[in-house]
Short mmCIF file of C-alpha atoms in Angstrom, two decimals:
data_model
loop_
_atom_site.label_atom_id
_atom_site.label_comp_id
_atom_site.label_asym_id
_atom_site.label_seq_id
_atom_site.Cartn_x
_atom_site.Cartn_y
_atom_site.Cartn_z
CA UNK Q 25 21.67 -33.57 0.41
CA UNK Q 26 25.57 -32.99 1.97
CA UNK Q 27 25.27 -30.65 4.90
CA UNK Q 28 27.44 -27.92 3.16
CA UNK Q 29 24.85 -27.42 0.61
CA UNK Q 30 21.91 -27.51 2.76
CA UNK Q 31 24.19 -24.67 5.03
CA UNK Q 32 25.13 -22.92 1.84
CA UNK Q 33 21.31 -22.25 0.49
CA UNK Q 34 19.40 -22.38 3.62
CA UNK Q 35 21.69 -19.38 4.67
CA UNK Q 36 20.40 -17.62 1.95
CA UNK Q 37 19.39 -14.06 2.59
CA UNK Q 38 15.88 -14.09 -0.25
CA UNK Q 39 12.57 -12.51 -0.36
CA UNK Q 40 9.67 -14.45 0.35
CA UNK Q 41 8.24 -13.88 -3.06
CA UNK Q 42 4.69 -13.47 -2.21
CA UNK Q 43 4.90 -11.17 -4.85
CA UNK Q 44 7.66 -10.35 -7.99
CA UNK Q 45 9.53 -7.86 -8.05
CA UNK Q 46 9.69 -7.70 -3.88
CA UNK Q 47 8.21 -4.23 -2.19
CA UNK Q 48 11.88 -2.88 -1.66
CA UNK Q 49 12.17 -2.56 -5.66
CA UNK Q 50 8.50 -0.11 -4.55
CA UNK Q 51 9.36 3.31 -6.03
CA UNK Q 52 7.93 6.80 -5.58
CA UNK Q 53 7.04 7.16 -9.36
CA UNK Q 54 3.88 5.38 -8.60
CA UNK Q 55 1.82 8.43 -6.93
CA UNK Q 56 -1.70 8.81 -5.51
CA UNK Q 57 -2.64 9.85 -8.99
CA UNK Q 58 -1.09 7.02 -11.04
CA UNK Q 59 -3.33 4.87 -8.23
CA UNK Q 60 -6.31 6.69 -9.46
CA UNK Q 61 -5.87 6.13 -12.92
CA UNK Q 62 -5.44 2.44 -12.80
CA UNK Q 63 -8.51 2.01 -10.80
CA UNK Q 64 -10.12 4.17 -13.48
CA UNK Q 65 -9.56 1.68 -16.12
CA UNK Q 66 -10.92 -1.62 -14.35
CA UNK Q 67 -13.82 -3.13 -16.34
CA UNK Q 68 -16.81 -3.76 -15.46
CA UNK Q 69 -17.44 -6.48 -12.66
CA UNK Q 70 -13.94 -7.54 -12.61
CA UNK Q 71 -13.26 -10.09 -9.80
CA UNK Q 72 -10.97 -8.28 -7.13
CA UNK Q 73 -10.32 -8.97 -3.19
CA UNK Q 74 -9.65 -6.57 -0.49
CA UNK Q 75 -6.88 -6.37 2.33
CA UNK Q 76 -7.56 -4.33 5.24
CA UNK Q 77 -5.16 -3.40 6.95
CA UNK Q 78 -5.38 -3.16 11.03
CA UNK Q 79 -1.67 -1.73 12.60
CA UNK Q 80 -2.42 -1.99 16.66
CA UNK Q 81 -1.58 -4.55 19.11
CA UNK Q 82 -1.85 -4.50 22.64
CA UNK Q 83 1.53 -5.38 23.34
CA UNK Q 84 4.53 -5.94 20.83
CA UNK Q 85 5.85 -9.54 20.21
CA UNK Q 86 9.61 -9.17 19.69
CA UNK Q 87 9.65 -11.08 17.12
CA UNK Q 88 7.33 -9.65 14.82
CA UNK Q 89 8.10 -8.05 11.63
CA UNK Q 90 4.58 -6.60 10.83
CA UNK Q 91 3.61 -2.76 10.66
CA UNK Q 92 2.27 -2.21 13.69
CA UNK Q 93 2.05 0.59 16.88
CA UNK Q 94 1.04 0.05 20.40
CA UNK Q 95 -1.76 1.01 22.17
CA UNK Q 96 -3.57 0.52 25.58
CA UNK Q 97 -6.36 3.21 24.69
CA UNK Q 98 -9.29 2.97 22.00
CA UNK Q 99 -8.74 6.34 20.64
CA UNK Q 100 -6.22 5.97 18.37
CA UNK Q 101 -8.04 2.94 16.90
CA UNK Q 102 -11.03 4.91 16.35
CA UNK Q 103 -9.50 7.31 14.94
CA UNK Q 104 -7.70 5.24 12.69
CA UNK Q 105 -10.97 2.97 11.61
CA UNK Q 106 -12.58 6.68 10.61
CA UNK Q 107 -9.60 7.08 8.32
CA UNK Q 108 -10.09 3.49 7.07
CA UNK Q 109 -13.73 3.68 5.93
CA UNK Q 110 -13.00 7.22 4.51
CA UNK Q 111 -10.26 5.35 1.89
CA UNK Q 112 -12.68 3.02 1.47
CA UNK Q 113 -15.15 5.16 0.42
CA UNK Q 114 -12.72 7.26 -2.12
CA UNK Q 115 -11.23 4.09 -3.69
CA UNK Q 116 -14.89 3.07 -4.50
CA UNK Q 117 -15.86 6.74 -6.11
CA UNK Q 118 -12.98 5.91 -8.42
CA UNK Q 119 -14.19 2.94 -9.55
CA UNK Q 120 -16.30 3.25 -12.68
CA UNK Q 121 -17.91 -0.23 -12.05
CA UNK Q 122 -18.52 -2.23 -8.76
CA UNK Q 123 -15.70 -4.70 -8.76
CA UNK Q 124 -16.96 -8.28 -7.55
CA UNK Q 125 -15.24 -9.20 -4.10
CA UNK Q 126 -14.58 -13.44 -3.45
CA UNK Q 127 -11.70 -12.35 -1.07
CA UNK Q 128 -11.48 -10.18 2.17
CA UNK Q 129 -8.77 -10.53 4.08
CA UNK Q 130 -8.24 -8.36 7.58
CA UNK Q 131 -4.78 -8.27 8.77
CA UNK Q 132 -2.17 -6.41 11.03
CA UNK Q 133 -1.50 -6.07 14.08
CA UNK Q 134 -4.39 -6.98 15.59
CA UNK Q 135 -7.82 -6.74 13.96
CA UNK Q 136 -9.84 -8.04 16.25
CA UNK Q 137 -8.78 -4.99 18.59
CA UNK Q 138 -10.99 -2.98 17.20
CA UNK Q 139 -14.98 -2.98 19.15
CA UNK Q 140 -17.07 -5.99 18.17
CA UNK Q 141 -19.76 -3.50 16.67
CA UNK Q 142 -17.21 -1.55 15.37
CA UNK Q 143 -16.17 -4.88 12.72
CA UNK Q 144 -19.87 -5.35 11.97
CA UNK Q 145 -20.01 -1.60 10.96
CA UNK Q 146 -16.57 -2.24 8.61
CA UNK Q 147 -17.72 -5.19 6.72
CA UNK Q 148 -21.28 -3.67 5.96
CA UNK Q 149 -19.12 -1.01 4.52
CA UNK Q 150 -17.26 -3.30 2.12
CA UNK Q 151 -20.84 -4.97 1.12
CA UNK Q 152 -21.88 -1.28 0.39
CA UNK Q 153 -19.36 0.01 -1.49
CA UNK Q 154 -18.44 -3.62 -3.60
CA UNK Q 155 -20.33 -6.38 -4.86
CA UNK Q 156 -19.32 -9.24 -2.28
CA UNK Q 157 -20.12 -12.85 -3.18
CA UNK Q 158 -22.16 -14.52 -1.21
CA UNK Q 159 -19.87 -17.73 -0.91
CA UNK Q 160 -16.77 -15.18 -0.65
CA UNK Q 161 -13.85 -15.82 1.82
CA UNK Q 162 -13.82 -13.47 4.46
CA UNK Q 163 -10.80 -14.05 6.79
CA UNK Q 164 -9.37 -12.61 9.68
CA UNK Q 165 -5.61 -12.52 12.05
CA UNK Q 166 -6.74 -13.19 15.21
CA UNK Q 167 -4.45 -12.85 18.85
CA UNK Q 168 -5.88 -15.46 21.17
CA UNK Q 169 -4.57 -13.60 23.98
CA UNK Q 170 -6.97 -10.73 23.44
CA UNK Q 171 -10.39 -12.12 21.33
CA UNK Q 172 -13.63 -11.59 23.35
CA UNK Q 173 -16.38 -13.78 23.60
CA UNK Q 174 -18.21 -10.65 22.13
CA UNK Q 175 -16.06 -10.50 18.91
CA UNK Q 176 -16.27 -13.75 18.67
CA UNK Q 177 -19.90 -13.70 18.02
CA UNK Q 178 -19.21 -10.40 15.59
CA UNK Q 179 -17.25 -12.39 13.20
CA UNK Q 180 -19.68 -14.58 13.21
CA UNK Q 181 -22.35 -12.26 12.36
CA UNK Q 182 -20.36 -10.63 9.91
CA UNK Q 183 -20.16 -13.69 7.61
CA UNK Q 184 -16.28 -14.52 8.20
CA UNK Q 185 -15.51 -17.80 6.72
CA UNK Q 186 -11.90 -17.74 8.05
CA UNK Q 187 -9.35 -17.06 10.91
CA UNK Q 188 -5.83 -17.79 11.42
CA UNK Q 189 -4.60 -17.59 14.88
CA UNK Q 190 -1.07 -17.04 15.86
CA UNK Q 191 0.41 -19.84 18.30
CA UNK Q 192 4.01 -19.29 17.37
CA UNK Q 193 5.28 -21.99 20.00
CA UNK Q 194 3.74 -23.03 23.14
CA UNK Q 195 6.99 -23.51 24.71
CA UNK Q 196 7.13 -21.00 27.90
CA UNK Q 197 10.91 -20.36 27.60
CA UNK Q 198 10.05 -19.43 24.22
CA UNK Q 199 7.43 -17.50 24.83
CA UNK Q 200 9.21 -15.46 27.10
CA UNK Q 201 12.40 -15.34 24.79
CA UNK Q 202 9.72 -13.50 22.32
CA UNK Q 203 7.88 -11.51 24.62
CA UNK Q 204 4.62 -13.61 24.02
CA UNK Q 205 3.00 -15.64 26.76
CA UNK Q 206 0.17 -17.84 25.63
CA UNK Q 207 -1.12 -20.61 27.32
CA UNK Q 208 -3.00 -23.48 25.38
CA UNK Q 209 -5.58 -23.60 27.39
CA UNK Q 210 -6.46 -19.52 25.91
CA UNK Q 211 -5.99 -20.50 22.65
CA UNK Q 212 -8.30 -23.44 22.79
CA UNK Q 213 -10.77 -21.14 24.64
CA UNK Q 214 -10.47 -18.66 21.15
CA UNK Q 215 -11.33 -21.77 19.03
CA UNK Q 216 -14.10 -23.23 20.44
CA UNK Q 217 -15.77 -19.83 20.84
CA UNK Q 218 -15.19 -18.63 17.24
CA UNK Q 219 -16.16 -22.43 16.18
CA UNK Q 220 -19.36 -21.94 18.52
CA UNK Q 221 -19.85 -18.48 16.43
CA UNK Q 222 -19.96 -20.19 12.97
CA UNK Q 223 -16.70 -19.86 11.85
CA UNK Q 224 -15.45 -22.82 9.92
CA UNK Q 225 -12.26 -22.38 8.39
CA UNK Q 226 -9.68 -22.33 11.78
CA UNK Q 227 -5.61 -22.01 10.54
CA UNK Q 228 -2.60 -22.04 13.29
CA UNK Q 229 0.42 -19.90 12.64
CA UNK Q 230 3.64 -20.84 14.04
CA UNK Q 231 7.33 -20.48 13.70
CA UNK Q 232 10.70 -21.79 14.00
CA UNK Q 233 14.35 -20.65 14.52
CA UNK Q 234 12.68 -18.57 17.77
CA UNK Q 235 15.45 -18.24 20.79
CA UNK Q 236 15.72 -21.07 22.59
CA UNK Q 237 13.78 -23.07 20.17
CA UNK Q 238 13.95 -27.43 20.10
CA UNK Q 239 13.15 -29.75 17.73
CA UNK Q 240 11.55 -31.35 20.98
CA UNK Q 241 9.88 -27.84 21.62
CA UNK Q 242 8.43 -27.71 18.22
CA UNK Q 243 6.96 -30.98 18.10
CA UNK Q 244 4.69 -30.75 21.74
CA UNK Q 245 3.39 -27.31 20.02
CA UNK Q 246 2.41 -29.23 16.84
CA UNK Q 247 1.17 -31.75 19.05
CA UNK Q 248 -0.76 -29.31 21.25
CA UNK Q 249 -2.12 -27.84 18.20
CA UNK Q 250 -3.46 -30.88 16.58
CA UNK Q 251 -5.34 -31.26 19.44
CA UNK Q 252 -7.50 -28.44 17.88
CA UNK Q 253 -8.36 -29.84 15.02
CA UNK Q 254 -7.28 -26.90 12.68
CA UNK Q 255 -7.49 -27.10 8.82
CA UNK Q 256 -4.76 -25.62 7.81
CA UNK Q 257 -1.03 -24.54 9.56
CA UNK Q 258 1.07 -21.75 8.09
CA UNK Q 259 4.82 -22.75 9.64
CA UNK Q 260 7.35 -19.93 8.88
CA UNK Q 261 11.04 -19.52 9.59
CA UNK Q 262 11.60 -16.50 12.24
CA UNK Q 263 13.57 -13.64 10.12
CA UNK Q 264 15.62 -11.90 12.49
CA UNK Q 265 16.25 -8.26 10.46
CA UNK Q 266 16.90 -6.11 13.88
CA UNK Q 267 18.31 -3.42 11.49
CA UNK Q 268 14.70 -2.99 10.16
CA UNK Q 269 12.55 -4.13 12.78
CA UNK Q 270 14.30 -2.36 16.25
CA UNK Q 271 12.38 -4.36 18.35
CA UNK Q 272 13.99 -7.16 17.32
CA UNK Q 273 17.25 -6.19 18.90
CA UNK Q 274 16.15 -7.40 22.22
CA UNK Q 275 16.22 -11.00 21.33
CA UNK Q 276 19.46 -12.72 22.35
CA UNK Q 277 20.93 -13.43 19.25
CA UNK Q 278 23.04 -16.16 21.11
CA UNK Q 279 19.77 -18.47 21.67
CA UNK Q 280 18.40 -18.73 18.28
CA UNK Q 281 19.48 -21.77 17.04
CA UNK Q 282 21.38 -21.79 13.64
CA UNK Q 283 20.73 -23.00 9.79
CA UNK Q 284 21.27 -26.41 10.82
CA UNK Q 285 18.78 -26.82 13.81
CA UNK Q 286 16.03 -24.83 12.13
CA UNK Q 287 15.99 -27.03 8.87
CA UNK Q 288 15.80 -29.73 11.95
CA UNK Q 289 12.95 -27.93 13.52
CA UNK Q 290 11.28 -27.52 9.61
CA UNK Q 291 11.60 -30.99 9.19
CA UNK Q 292 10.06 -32.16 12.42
CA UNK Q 293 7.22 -30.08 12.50
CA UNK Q 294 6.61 -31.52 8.82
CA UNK Q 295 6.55 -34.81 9.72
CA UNK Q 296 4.36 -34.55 12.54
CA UNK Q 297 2.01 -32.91 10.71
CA UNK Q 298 2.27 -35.41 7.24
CA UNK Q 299 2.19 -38.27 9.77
CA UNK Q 300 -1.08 -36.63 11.00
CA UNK Q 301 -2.79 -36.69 7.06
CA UNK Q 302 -1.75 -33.11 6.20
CA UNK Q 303 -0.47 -32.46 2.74
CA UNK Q 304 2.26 -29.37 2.30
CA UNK Q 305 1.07 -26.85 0.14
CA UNK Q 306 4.09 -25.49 -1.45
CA UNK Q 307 7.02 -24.10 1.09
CA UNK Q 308 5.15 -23.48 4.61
CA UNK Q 309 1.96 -24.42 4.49
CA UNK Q 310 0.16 -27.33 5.59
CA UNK Q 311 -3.93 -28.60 4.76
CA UNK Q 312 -6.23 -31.60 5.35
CA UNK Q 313 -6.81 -33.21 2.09
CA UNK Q 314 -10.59 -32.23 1.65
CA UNK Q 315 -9.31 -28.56 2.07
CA UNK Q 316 -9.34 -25.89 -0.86
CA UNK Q 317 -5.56 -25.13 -1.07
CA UNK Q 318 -5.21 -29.11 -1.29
CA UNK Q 319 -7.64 -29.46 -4.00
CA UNK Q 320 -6.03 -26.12 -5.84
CA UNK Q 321 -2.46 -27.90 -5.66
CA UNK Q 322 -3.80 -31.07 -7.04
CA UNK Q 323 -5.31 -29.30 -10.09
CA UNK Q 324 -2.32 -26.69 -10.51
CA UNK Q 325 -4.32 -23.80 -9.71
CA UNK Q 326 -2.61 -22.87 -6.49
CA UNK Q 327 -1.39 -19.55 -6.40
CA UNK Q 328 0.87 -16.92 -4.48
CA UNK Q 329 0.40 -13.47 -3.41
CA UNK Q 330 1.01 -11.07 0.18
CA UNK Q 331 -0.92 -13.53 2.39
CA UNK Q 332 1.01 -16.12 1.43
CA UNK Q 333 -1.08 -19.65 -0.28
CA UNK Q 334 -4.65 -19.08 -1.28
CA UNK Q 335 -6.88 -20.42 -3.64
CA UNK Q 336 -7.60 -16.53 -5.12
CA UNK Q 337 -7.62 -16.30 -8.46
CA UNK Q 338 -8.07 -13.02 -8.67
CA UNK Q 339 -5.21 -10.69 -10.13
CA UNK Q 340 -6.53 -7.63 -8.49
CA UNK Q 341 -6.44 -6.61 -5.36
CA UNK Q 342 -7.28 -3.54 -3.64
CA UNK Q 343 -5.19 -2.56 -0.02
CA UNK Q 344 -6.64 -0.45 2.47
CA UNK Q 345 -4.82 1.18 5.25
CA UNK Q 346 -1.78 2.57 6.84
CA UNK Q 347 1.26 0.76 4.74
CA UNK Q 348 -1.49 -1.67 2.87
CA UNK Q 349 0.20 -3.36 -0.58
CA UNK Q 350 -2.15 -3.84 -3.48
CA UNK Q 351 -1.92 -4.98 -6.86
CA UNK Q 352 -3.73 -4.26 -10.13
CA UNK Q 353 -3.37 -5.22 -13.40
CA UNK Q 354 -0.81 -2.49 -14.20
CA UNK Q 355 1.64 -2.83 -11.02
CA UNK Q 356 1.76 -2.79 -7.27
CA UNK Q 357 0.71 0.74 -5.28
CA UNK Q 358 1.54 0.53 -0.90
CA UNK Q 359 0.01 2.83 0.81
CA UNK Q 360 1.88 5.61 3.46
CA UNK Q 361 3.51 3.59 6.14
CA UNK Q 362 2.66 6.09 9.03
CA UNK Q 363 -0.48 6.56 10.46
CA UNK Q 364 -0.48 9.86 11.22
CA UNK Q 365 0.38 10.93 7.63
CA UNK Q 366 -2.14 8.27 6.36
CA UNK Q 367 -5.30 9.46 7.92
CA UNK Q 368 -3.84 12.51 7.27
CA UNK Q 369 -4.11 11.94 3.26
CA UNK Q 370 -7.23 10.84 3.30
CA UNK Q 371 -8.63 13.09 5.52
CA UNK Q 372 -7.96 15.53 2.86
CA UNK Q 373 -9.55 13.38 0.16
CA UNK Q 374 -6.41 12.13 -1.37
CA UNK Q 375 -5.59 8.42 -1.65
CA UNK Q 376 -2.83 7.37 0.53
CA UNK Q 377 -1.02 5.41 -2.13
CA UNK Q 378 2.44 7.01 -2.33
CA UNK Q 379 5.10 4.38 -4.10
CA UNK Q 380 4.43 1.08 -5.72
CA UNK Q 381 6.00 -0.78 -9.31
CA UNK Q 382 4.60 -0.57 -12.73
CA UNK Q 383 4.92 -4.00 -14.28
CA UNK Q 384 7.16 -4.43 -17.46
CA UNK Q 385 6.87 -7.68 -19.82
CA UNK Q 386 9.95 -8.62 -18.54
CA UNK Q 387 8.75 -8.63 -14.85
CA UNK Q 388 4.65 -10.59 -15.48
CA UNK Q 389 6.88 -13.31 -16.93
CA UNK Q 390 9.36 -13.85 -14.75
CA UNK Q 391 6.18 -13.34 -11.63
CA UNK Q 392 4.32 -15.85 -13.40
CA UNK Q 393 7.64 -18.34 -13.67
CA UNK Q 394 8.43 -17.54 -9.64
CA UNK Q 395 4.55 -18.25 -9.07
CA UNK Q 396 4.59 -21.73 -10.72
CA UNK Q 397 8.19 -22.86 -8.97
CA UNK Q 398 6.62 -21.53 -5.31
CA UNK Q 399 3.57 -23.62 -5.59
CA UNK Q 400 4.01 -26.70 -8.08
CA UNK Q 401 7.82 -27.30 -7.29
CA UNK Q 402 8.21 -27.09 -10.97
CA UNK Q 403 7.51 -24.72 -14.07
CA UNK Q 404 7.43 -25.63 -17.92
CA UNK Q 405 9.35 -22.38 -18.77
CA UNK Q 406 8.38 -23.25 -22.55
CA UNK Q 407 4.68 -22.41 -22.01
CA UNK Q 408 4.79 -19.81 -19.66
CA UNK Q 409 7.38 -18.22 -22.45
CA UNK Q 410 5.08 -19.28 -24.77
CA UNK Q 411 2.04 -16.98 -22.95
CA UNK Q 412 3.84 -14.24 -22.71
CA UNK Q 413 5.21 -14.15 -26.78
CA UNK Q 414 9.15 -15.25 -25.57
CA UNK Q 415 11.52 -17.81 -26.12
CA UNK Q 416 12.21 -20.23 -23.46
CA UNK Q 417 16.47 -19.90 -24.55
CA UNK Q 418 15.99 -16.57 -23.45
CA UNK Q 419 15.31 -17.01 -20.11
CA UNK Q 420 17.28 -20.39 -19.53
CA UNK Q 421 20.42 -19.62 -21.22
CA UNK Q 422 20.27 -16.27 -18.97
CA UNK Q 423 19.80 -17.83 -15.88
CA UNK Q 424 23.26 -19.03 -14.75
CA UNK Q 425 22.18 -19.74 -10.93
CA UNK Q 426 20.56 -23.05 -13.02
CA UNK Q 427 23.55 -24.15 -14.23
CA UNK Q 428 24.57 -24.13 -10.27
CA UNK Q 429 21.31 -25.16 -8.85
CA UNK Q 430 21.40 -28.22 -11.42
CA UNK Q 431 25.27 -29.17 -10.43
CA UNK Q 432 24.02 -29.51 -6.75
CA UNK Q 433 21.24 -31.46 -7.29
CA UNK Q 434 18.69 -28.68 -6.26
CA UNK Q 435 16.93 -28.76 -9.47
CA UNK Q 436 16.73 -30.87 -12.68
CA UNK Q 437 15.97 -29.76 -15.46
CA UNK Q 438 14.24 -31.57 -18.56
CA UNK Q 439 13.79 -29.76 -22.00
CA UNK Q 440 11.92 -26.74 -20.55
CA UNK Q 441 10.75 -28.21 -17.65
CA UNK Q 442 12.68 -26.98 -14.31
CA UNK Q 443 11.59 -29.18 -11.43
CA UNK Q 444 12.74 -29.34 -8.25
CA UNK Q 445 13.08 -33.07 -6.25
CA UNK Q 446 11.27 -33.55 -3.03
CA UNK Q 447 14.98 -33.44 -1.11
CA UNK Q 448 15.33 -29.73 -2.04
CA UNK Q 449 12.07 -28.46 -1.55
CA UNK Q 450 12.67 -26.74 1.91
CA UNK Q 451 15.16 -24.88 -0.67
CA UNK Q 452 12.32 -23.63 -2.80
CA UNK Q 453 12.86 -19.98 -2.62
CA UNK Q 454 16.80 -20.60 -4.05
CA UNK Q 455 15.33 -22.10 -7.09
CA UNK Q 456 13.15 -19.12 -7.62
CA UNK Q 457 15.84 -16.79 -7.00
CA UNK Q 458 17.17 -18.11 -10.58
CA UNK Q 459 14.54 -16.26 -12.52
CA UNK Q 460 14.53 -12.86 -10.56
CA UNK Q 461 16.41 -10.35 -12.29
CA UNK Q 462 17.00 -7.95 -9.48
CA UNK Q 463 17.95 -10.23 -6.56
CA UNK Q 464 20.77 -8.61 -4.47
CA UNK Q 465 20.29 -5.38 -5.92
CA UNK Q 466 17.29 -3.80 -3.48
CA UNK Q 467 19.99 -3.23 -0.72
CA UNK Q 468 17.90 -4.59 1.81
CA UNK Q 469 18.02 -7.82 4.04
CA UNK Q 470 15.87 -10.49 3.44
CA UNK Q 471 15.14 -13.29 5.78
CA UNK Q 472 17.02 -16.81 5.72
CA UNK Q 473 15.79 -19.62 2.87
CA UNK Q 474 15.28 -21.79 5.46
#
């Protein structure tokens, strides 16, 4: 590909599309109320997961663009977990069947900051109040800087099947850059004690375009990392948004490298890890070939939603906590963003949901289209039209970003069938971008393509 086109979409400002349309299109016509209805109407044992959400960290990476508030004291937390199990506990009495949970994810911040006993109590809560398989996927963030031996052996107990621990980079000028100093020597401490606790499933977060960031740099951290045997790697681009996330503003802009050198640092930590017997899974993620997510690419049942590539079927799923998304069959509800007001809500008895989308036709079929490009690299627009009752020359013949996409080789495009070559994969989320009918009119910045 010539290096004004891979410049031209990699500098892309897009969503992530994790889901369709993107939370900034989140409106306040979807109320508490309108929540409570939908959950109303769920049938009987349908399949949902859960996503708790845990907004604390010890100390704040500058990097990070997550909802989250610091703390040194316990307090707050407890106060906040009291708040948590109380929405728990209302979303349930709204239920008029037990939903069946295969999914439970626990994210943040930092969950694990919460007491070891603490977590036990919390997932005996969500076994109380759903129906949780007994093979279901319970995962957990995890900060290696800050896991105890003690939770260690409470996640254990508590039946979680997954973790993903953030490494970032390994590199100490990095680390420093970000406000994040990790040694691998901690994080391989974390492993082998959750791996001692029964905990399977390990998965390594890290990122590129940091400041000060090599493609040297990134390939000793993947080459640290392997050393830990993970199953899976989730390898996103930094997105630098300091008008959203303040924090952000005290990273030297000067250091981080540009468009160029991160598709450079993208494409050596891929082949590292493909050179290693990892397949990619769609855009940024990376599994051994006995995995789940490999085995759901193979068979085309891969899918997308907030926590990026998972094998969850499901298309309901419930959000708990201060600024928690969740989706049900009718549209997306996010809860209040600020803690205060959150606990505050629910303290009261109210559910804490206070914007979110209502799905049109228009927008399942164009989410389902988005889906299929995001994880198979390719979409027969024909039958997806097809299973939602439209006509393919509807949405090709409206989507003029093809045309462009086609001319630069980004795409080709057979019949119905939009595919999208191995070259211009890293490029993924452009292609996408054809079929969204709001892009660039949300107002807000969205991170680089690449």
């Amino acid at each position: 590909m010539r290096d004004e086109l891979r410049a031209r979409y990699g500098d892309e400002r897009l969503p992530r599309y994790t889901s369709y349309p993107a939370s900034p299109h989140f409106s306040g016509d979807v109320t508490s109320a309108v929540y409570a209805s939908w959950l109303s109407t769920l049938p009987q044992r349908a399949d949902a997961s859960l996503y708790l959400h845990v907004p604390f960290c010890r100390s704040m990476c500058w990097y990070c663009g997550c909802h989250t508030t610091i703390t040194q004291h316990d307090a707050p937390i407890d106060a906040y977990l009291t708040a948590l199990r109380r929405e728990i506990d209302l979303v349930a009495t709204r239920l008029v069947h037990p939903l069946q949970v295969r999914h439970v994810h626990f994210g943040g911040g930092t969950p694990t900051i919460m007491a070891p006993d603490a977590f036990g109590d919390l997932v005996a809560l969500l076994r109380s109040r759903f129906v949780v398989a007994s093979d279901a996927e319970i995962a957990v963030e995890i900060d290696p800087r800050t896991l105890s031996p003690e939770m260690s052996e409470a996640i254990g107990e508590a039946g979680v099947t997954r973790v993903s621990l953030g490494v970032q980079s390994f590199d100490p000028s990095v680390q420093r850059a970000i406000r994040r100093e990790q040694s691998f020597d901690r994080t391989a401490q974390a492993v082998d004690h959750l791996r001692t606790a029964g905990v399977d499933g390990i998965n390594l977060d890290l990122i590129y375009g940091l400041p000060h960031q090599t493609v040297a740099s990134c390939v000793e951290t993947v080459r640290l990392c392997l050393k830990l045997l993970p199953d899976r790697f989730a390898v996103f681009g930094y997105a630098h948004v300091p008008t959203f996330k303040k924090h952000q503003c005290r990273i030297d802009e000067g250091a981080l490298p540009e468009g160029g050198a991160r598709q450079a640092q993208a494409d050596a930590i891929a082949t590292v890890l493909l050179a290693a017997g990892y397949r990619r899974i769609g855009l940024d993620h990376y599994a051994r070939p006995e995995d789940d997510l490999a085995r759901a690419q193979n068979d085309g049942t891969l899918r997308r939603n907030f926590q990026g590539y998972t094998t969850d079927p499901s298309d309901v799923l419930l959000g708990f906590g201060a600024s928690a998304i969740g989706r049900l069959p009718q549209g997306y509800v996010q809860n209040e963003t600020a803690i205060r007001s959150y606990a505050e809500r629910v303290a009261l008895g109210e559910l804490a949901a206070v914007k979110g989308y209502a799905l049109t036709g228009d927008d399942r079929l164009r989410a389902d289209l988005i889906e299929r490009v995001m994880c198979d690299f390719a979409v027969d627009v024909g039958r997806v039209c097809r299973a939602h009752g439209r006509n393919p020359g509807e949405i090709l013949h409206a989507a003029p970003r093809l045309t462009n996409l086609e001319a630069d080789g980004l795409v080709r495009i057979n019949g119905n069938v939009v595919s999208v070559p191995r070259e211009a994969r890293p490029f993924v989320r452009s292609v996408a971008a054809a079929f969204d009918a709001y892009l660039g009119t949300s107002g807000r910045t969205h991170s680089r393509a690449v």
